[in-house]
Amino acid sequence: MKVATWNVNSLRVRLPQLLGWLAAHSPDAICLQETKCEDATFPAAELAAAGYCSVHNGQRTYNGVAILSRRQGSGVCRGIPRFADEQSRVIAADFDGVRIASVYVPNGQSVGSEKYAYKLRWFEALEAWLASELASHPRLAVLGDFNVAPEDRDVHDPAAWEGNVLFSLPERAALARLMGLGFADGFRLFDQPEKSFTWWDYRMGAFRRNMGLRIDHALLSPELAGRLVACGVDKAHRGREKASDHAPVWVEVSDS
DNA sequence: ATGGTAGAAACTCTA
């Protein structure tokens, strides 16, 4: 079973690239973030024509998460239960005995801002929810844009980023606590190229200079981690025309 | 030096 995650930065703008990626990689499921559209304008028909079912938690202009899948999901959950949030940042569903969650953690804007405080509160709610999800779903995969680089090696220039949003210690601690529930970082279960990132700013020629951060992650419950056979980043996408500022990340889980 | 670019939407916000 191949599962991917991709912050598409507008689904309608990125639909041609998404359809191309699905045709080339044929994932069983893909988690999307920043669809930036309401459910009413979600391109379900075009995706169905490409062979994918979809579930969406959308909103106008900002945010928006979805899961596309070869087979129909069940038990769809929109948002973090019992956490009041006007922003559409979570959707989860069951696919052939695997619980998949697509998450879009708040960016946080800048350390000390109101949006940063919201990000830290949001992480606490996510952690509490995922603790109960882990207890009820042994095969749980949480994929998405976490907007946090976990370690120095996940940042092109850790000294320059130290203390900045996406790499500040409170954010890294929040992600570490969440991982402490028992999740594995799928990317680090395998040898990876040095300076592997998943996001590069559109500005200042950041991609050309590989000035990136690894902030998109695939977290696996212990049972799924034990079945993981590969994980990678499709960096090639980021160099193409009309690319998202994020590259797709994918994991391959053994079916047996 | 607080820049630069992309997207949605509506003359500005978010990332």
GROMACS .gro file of C-alpha atoms (C1' of nucleotides) in nm:
model
  271
    1MET     CA    1   0.000   0.000   0.000
    2LYS     CA    2   0.146   0.332  -0.112
    3VAL     CA    3   0.029   0.645   0.069
    4ALA     CA    4   0.144   1.000  -0.010
    5THR     CA    5   0.102   1.350   0.128
    6TRP     CA    6   0.124   1.677  -0.059
    7ASN     CA    7   0.057   2.038   0.029
    8VAL     CA    8  -0.070   2.143  -0.314
    9ASN     CA    9  -0.116   2.516  -0.236
   10SER     CA   10  -0.451   2.545  -0.419
   11LEU     CA   11  -0.605   2.228  -0.559
   12ARG     CA   12  -0.765   2.402  -0.857
   13VAL     CA   13  -0.436   2.558  -0.968
   14ARG     CA   14  -0.243   2.235  -0.906
   15LEU     CA   15  -0.498   1.991  -1.052
   16PRO     CA   16  -0.300   1.921  -1.373
   17GLN     CA   17   0.018   1.852  -1.173
   18LEU     CA   18  -0.177   1.639  -0.925
   19LEU     CA   19  -0.335   1.429  -1.201
   20GLY     CA   20   0.009   1.385  -1.355
   21TRP     CA   21   0.157   1.277  -1.023
   22LEU     CA   22  -0.124   1.028  -0.960
   23ALA     CA   23  -0.077   0.877  -1.307
   24ALA     CA   24   0.300   0.851  -1.261
   25HIS     CA   25   0.305   0.714  -0.904
   26SER     CA   26  -0.034   0.545  -0.866
   27PRO     CA   27  -0.064   0.580  -0.486
   28ASP     CA   28  -0.343   0.391  -0.310
   29ALA     CA   29  -0.416   0.709  -0.117
   30ILE     CA   30  -0.287   1.065  -0.101
   31CYS     CA   31  -0.341   1.325   0.170
   32LEU     CA   32  -0.372   1.683   0.042
   33GLN     CA   33  -0.331   2.010   0.228
   34GLU     CA   34  -0.411   2.371   0.137
   35THR     CA   35  -0.682   2.279  -0.113
   36LYS     CA   36  -0.807   2.639  -0.066
   37CYS     CA   37  -1.155   2.558  -0.192
   38GLU     CA   38  -1.499   2.488  -0.052
   39ASP     CA   39  -1.652   2.141  -0.080
   40ALA     CA   40  -1.887   2.276  -0.350
   41THR     CA   41  -1.596   2.358  -0.585
   42PHE     CA   42  -1.384   2.051  -0.504
   43PRO     CA   43  -1.293   1.882  -0.837
   44ALA     CA   44  -1.437   1.542  -0.737
   45ALA     CA   45  -1.548   1.453  -1.090
   46GLU     CA   46  -1.204   1.508  -1.246
   47LEU     CA   47  -1.044   1.301  -0.969
   48ALA     CA   48  -1.306   1.026  -1.006
   49ALA     CA   49  -1.230   1.015  -1.379
   50ALA     CA   50  -0.866   0.951  -1.282
   51GLY     CA   51  -0.980   0.664  -1.060
   52TYR     CA   52  -0.981   0.831  -0.717
   53CYS     CA   53  -1.252   0.865  -0.454
   54SER     CA   54  -1.223   1.175  -0.240
   55VAL     CA   55  -1.320   1.305   0.101
   56HIS     CA   56  -1.268   1.674   0.172
   57ASN     CA   57  -1.278   1.916   0.463
   58GLY     CA   58  -1.261   2.246   0.282
   59GLN     CA   59  -1.317   2.615   0.329
   60ARG     CA   60  -1.299   2.929   0.117
   61THR     CA   61  -0.957   3.089   0.047
   62TYR     CA   62  -0.740   2.919   0.309
   63ASN     CA   63  -0.651   2.577   0.450
   64GLY     CA   64  -0.856   2.275   0.338
   65VAL     CA   65  -0.751   1.908   0.359
   66ALA     CA   66  -0.853   1.601   0.163
   67ILE     CA   67  -0.779   1.232   0.117
   68LEU     CA   68  -0.794   1.076  -0.229
   69SER     CA   69  -0.806   0.698  -0.248
   70ARG     CA   70  -0.843   0.412  -0.495
   71ARG     CA   71  -1.109   0.256  -0.274
   72GLN     CA   72  -1.388   0.423  -0.082
   73GLY     CA   73  -1.306   0.517   0.278
   74SER     CA   74  -1.530   0.486   0.583
   75GLY     CA   75  -1.558   0.643   0.927
   76VAL     CA   76  -1.476   0.992   0.798
   77CYS     CA   77  -1.383   1.245   1.068
   78ARG     CA   78  -1.356   1.619   0.991
   79GLY     CA   79  -1.159   1.833   1.232
   80ILE     CA   80  -1.020   1.739   1.573
   81PRO     CA   81  -1.314   1.607   1.780
   82ARG     CA   82  -1.411   1.836   2.070
   83PHE     CA   83  -1.165   2.104   1.956
   84ALA     CA   84  -1.346   2.411   1.829
   85ASP     CA   85  -1.161   2.532   1.519
   86GLU     CA   86  -1.292   2.759   1.244
   87GLN     CA   87  -1.008   2.645   1.018
   88SER     CA   88  -1.032   2.325   0.811
   89ARG     CA   89  -0.710   2.143   0.896
   90VAL     CA   90  -0.788   1.774   0.960
   91ILE     CA   91  -0.966   1.490   0.788
   92ALA     CA   92  -0.935   1.120   0.869
   93ALA     CA   93  -1.089   0.798   0.742
   94ASP     CA   94  -1.042   0.419   0.735
   95PHE     CA   95  -0.906   0.247   0.423
   96ASP     CA   96  -0.879  -0.132   0.423
   97GLY     CA   97  -0.807  -0.148   0.794
   98VAL     CA   98  -0.563   0.144   0.791
   99ARG     CA   99  -0.666   0.471   0.956
  100ILE     CA  100  -0.527   0.764   0.757
  101ALA     CA  101  -0.528   1.126   0.876
  102SER     CA  102  -0.444   1.426   0.658
  103VAL     CA  103  -0.331   1.718   0.876
  104TYR     CA  104  -0.236   2.078   0.808
  105VAL     CA  105  -0.073   2.222   1.122
  106PRO     CA  106  -0.096   2.603   1.150
  107ASN     CA  107   0.207   2.789   1.014
  108GLY     CA  108   0.243   3.010   1.321
  109GLN     CA  109   0.353   3.320   1.126
  110SER     CA  110   0.618   3.436   1.376
  111VAL     CA  111   0.734   3.336   1.724
  112GLY     CA  112   0.531   3.515   1.988
  113SER     CA  113   0.241   3.608   1.759
  114GLU     CA  114  -0.122   3.513   1.819
  115LYS     CA  115  -0.098   3.268   1.530
  116TYR     CA  116   0.205   3.109   1.701
  117ALA     CA  117   0.005   3.064   2.024
  118TYR     CA  118  -0.276   2.910   1.818
  119LYS     CA  119  -0.024   2.671   1.660
  120LEU     CA  120   0.094   2.549   2.002
  121ARG     CA  121  -0.267   2.510   2.129
  122TRP     CA  122  -0.350   2.326   1.809
  123PHE     CA  123  -0.058   2.086   1.862
  124GLU     CA  124  -0.187   2.005   2.212
  125ALA     CA  125  -0.532   1.923   2.075
  126LEU     CA  126  -0.380   1.714   1.796
  127GLU     CA  127  -0.169   1.519   2.047
  128ALA     CA  128  -0.467   1.447   2.275
  129TRP     CA  129  -0.678   1.329   1.980
  130LEU     CA  130  -0.401   1.113   1.830
  131ALA     CA  131  -0.346   0.944   2.166
  132SER     CA  132  -0.703   0.814   2.152
  133GLU     CA  133  -0.676   0.736   1.778
  134LEU     CA  134  -0.365   0.526   1.846
  135ALA     CA  135  -0.551   0.335   2.115
  136SER     CA  136  -0.840   0.248   1.882
  137HIS     CA  137  -0.649   0.211   1.550
  138PRO     CA  138  -0.332  -0.003   1.567
  139ARG     CA  139  -0.270   0.075   1.199
  140LEU     CA  140  -0.262   0.455   1.200
  141ALA     CA  141  -0.084   0.683   0.953
  142VAL     CA  142  -0.080   1.058   1.011
  143LEU     CA  143   0.048   1.245   0.707
  144GLY     CA  144   0.063   1.611   0.627
  145ASP     CA  145   0.224   1.950   0.655
  146PHE     CA  146   0.333   1.980   1.020
  147ASN     CA  147   0.506   2.315   0.967
  148VAL     CA  148   0.790   2.203   1.197
  149ALA     CA  149   1.139   2.083   1.106
  150PRO     CA  150   1.232   1.827   1.375
  151GLU     CA  151   1.612   1.840   1.371
  152ASP     CA  152   1.914   2.039   1.251
  153ARG     CA  153   1.957   1.806   0.955
  154ASP     CA  154   1.604   1.896   0.840
  155VAL     CA  155   1.701   2.262   0.787
  156HIS     CA  156   1.934   2.398   0.517
  157ASP     CA  157   2.090   2.647   0.764
  158PRO     CA  158   1.997   2.550   1.123
  159ALA     CA  159   2.197   2.835   1.279
  160ALA     CA  160   2.008   3.094   1.072
  161TRP     CA  161   1.673   2.928   1.149
  162GLU     CA  162   1.730   2.874   1.521
  163GLY     CA  163   1.447   3.037   1.714
  164ASN     CA  164   1.245   3.114   1.399
  165VAL     CA  165   0.894   2.991   1.332
  166LEU     CA  166   0.898   2.636   1.183
  167PHE     CA  167   1.213   2.556   1.385
  168SER     CA  168   1.172   2.715   1.730
  169LEU     CA  169   1.224   2.495   2.036
  170PRO     CA  170   0.859   2.507   2.159
  171GLU     CA  171   0.736   2.388   1.818
  172ARG     CA  172   0.996   2.112   1.801
  173ALA     CA  173   0.906   2.009   2.157
  174ALA     CA  174   0.536   1.995   2.062
  175LEU     CA  175   0.613   1.768   1.767
  176ALA     CA  176   0.848   1.558   1.982
  177ARG     CA  177   0.574   1.507   2.245
  178LEU     CA  178   0.337   1.396   1.971
  179MET     CA  179   0.598   1.153   1.836
  180GLY     CA  180   0.643   1.030   2.193
  181LEU     CA  181   0.298   0.874   2.175
  182GLY     CA  182   0.471   0.603   1.974
  183PHE     CA  183   0.485   0.736   1.618
  184ALA     CA  184   0.780   0.675   1.389
  185ASP     CA  185   0.901   0.938   1.141
  186GLY     CA  186   0.874   0.726   0.825
  187PHE     CA  187   1.143   0.926   0.648
  188ARG     CA  188   1.406   0.841   0.911
  189LEU     CA  189   1.345   0.467   0.901
  190PHE     CA  190   1.558   0.456   0.585
  191ASP     CA  191   1.886   0.597   0.457
  192GLN     CA  192   1.813   0.929   0.289
  193PRO     CA  193   2.018   1.178   0.089
  194GLU     CA  194   2.169   1.459   0.295
  195LYS     CA  195   1.989   1.792   0.276
  196SER     CA  196   1.654   1.632   0.198
  197PHE     CA  197   1.373   1.886   0.230
  198THR     CA  198   1.002   1.903   0.145
  199TRP     CA  199   0.939   2.279   0.127
  200TRP     CA  200   1.126   2.563  -0.039
  201ASP     CA  201   1.009   2.924  -0.029
  202TYR     CA  202   0.898   3.063  -0.365
  203ARG     CA  203   1.121   3.364  -0.300
  204MET     CA  204   1.494   3.429  -0.337
  205GLY     CA  205   1.555   3.131  -0.565
  206ALA     CA  206   1.528   2.907  -0.259
  207PHE     CA  207   1.475   2.584  -0.453
  208ARG     CA  208   1.760   2.648  -0.696
  209ARG     CA  209   1.986   2.697  -0.393
  210ASN     CA  210   1.823   2.406  -0.202
  211MET     CA  211   1.734   2.644   0.082
  212GLY     CA  212   1.460   2.420   0.217
  213LEU     CA  213   1.311   2.265   0.528
  214ARG     CA  214   1.168   1.918   0.591
  215ILE     CA  215   0.829   2.006   0.741
  216ASP     CA  216   0.600   1.753   0.567
  217HIS     CA  217   0.596   1.421   0.749
  218ALA     CA  218   0.454   1.070   0.744
  219LEU     CA  219   0.404   0.945   1.100
  220LEU     CA  220   0.335   0.575   1.147
  221SER     CA  221   0.195   0.382   1.441
  222PRO     CA  222   0.427   0.105   1.566
  223GLU     CA  223   0.239  -0.165   1.375
  224LEU     CA  224   0.256   0.029   1.046
  225ALA     CA  225   0.617   0.133   1.106
  226GLY     CA  226   0.707  -0.233   1.129
  227ARG     CA  227   0.557  -0.286   0.783
  228LEU     CA  228   0.719   0.014   0.616
  229VAL     CA  229   0.936  -0.080   0.319
  230ALA     CA  230   1.020   0.264   0.173
  231CYS     CA  231   0.975   0.637   0.215
  232GLY     CA  232   1.081   0.924  -0.007
  233VAL     CA  233   1.036   1.281  -0.122
  234ASP     CA  234   0.960   1.359  -0.487
  235LYS     CA  235   1.190   1.657  -0.510
  236ALA     CA  236   1.164   1.661  -0.891
  237HIS     CA  237   0.814   1.810  -0.876
  238ARG     CA  238   0.942   2.127  -0.712
  239GLY     CA  239   1.159   2.213  -1.011
  240ARG     CA  240   0.875   2.200  -1.263
  241GLU     CA  241   0.650   2.474  -1.403
  242LYS     CA  242   0.367   2.589  -1.177
  243ALA     CA  243   0.502   2.377  -0.890
  244SER     CA  244   0.365   2.388  -0.538
  245ASP     CA  245   0.617   2.521  -0.286
  246HIS     CA  246   0.596   2.172  -0.125
  247ALA     CA  247   0.710   1.840  -0.274
  248PRO     CA  248   0.508   1.519  -0.234
  249VAL     CA  249   0.622   1.270   0.034
  250TRP     CA  250   0.529   0.902   0.002
  251VAL     CA  251   0.548   0.580   0.204
  252GLU     CA  252   0.514   0.218   0.098
  253VAL     CA  253   0.365  -0.027   0.349
  254SER     CA  254   0.390  -0.404   0.307
  255ASP     CA  255   0.049  -0.560   0.239
  256SER     CA  256   0.116  -0.892   0.410
  257DA     C1'  257   1.830   4.558   0.478
  258DT     C1'  258   1.205   4.269   0.691
  259DG     C1'  259   1.320   4.252   0.094
  260DG     C1'  260   1.143   3.841  -0.240
  261DT     C1'  261   0.692   3.512  -0.488
  262DA     C1'  262   0.264   3.267  -0.527
  263DG     C1'  263  -0.237   3.215  -0.449
  264DA     C1'  264  -0.714   3.384  -0.346
  265DA     C1'  265  -0.965   3.753  -0.357
  266DA     C1'  266  -1.071   4.192  -0.380
  267DC     C1'  267  -0.749   4.650  -0.325
  268DT     C1'  268  -0.481   4.280   0.160
  269DC     C1'  269  -0.400   3.854   0.391
  270DT     C1'  270  -0.151   3.416   0.433
  271DA     C1'  271   0.235   3.142   0.377
   0.00000   0.00000   0.00000
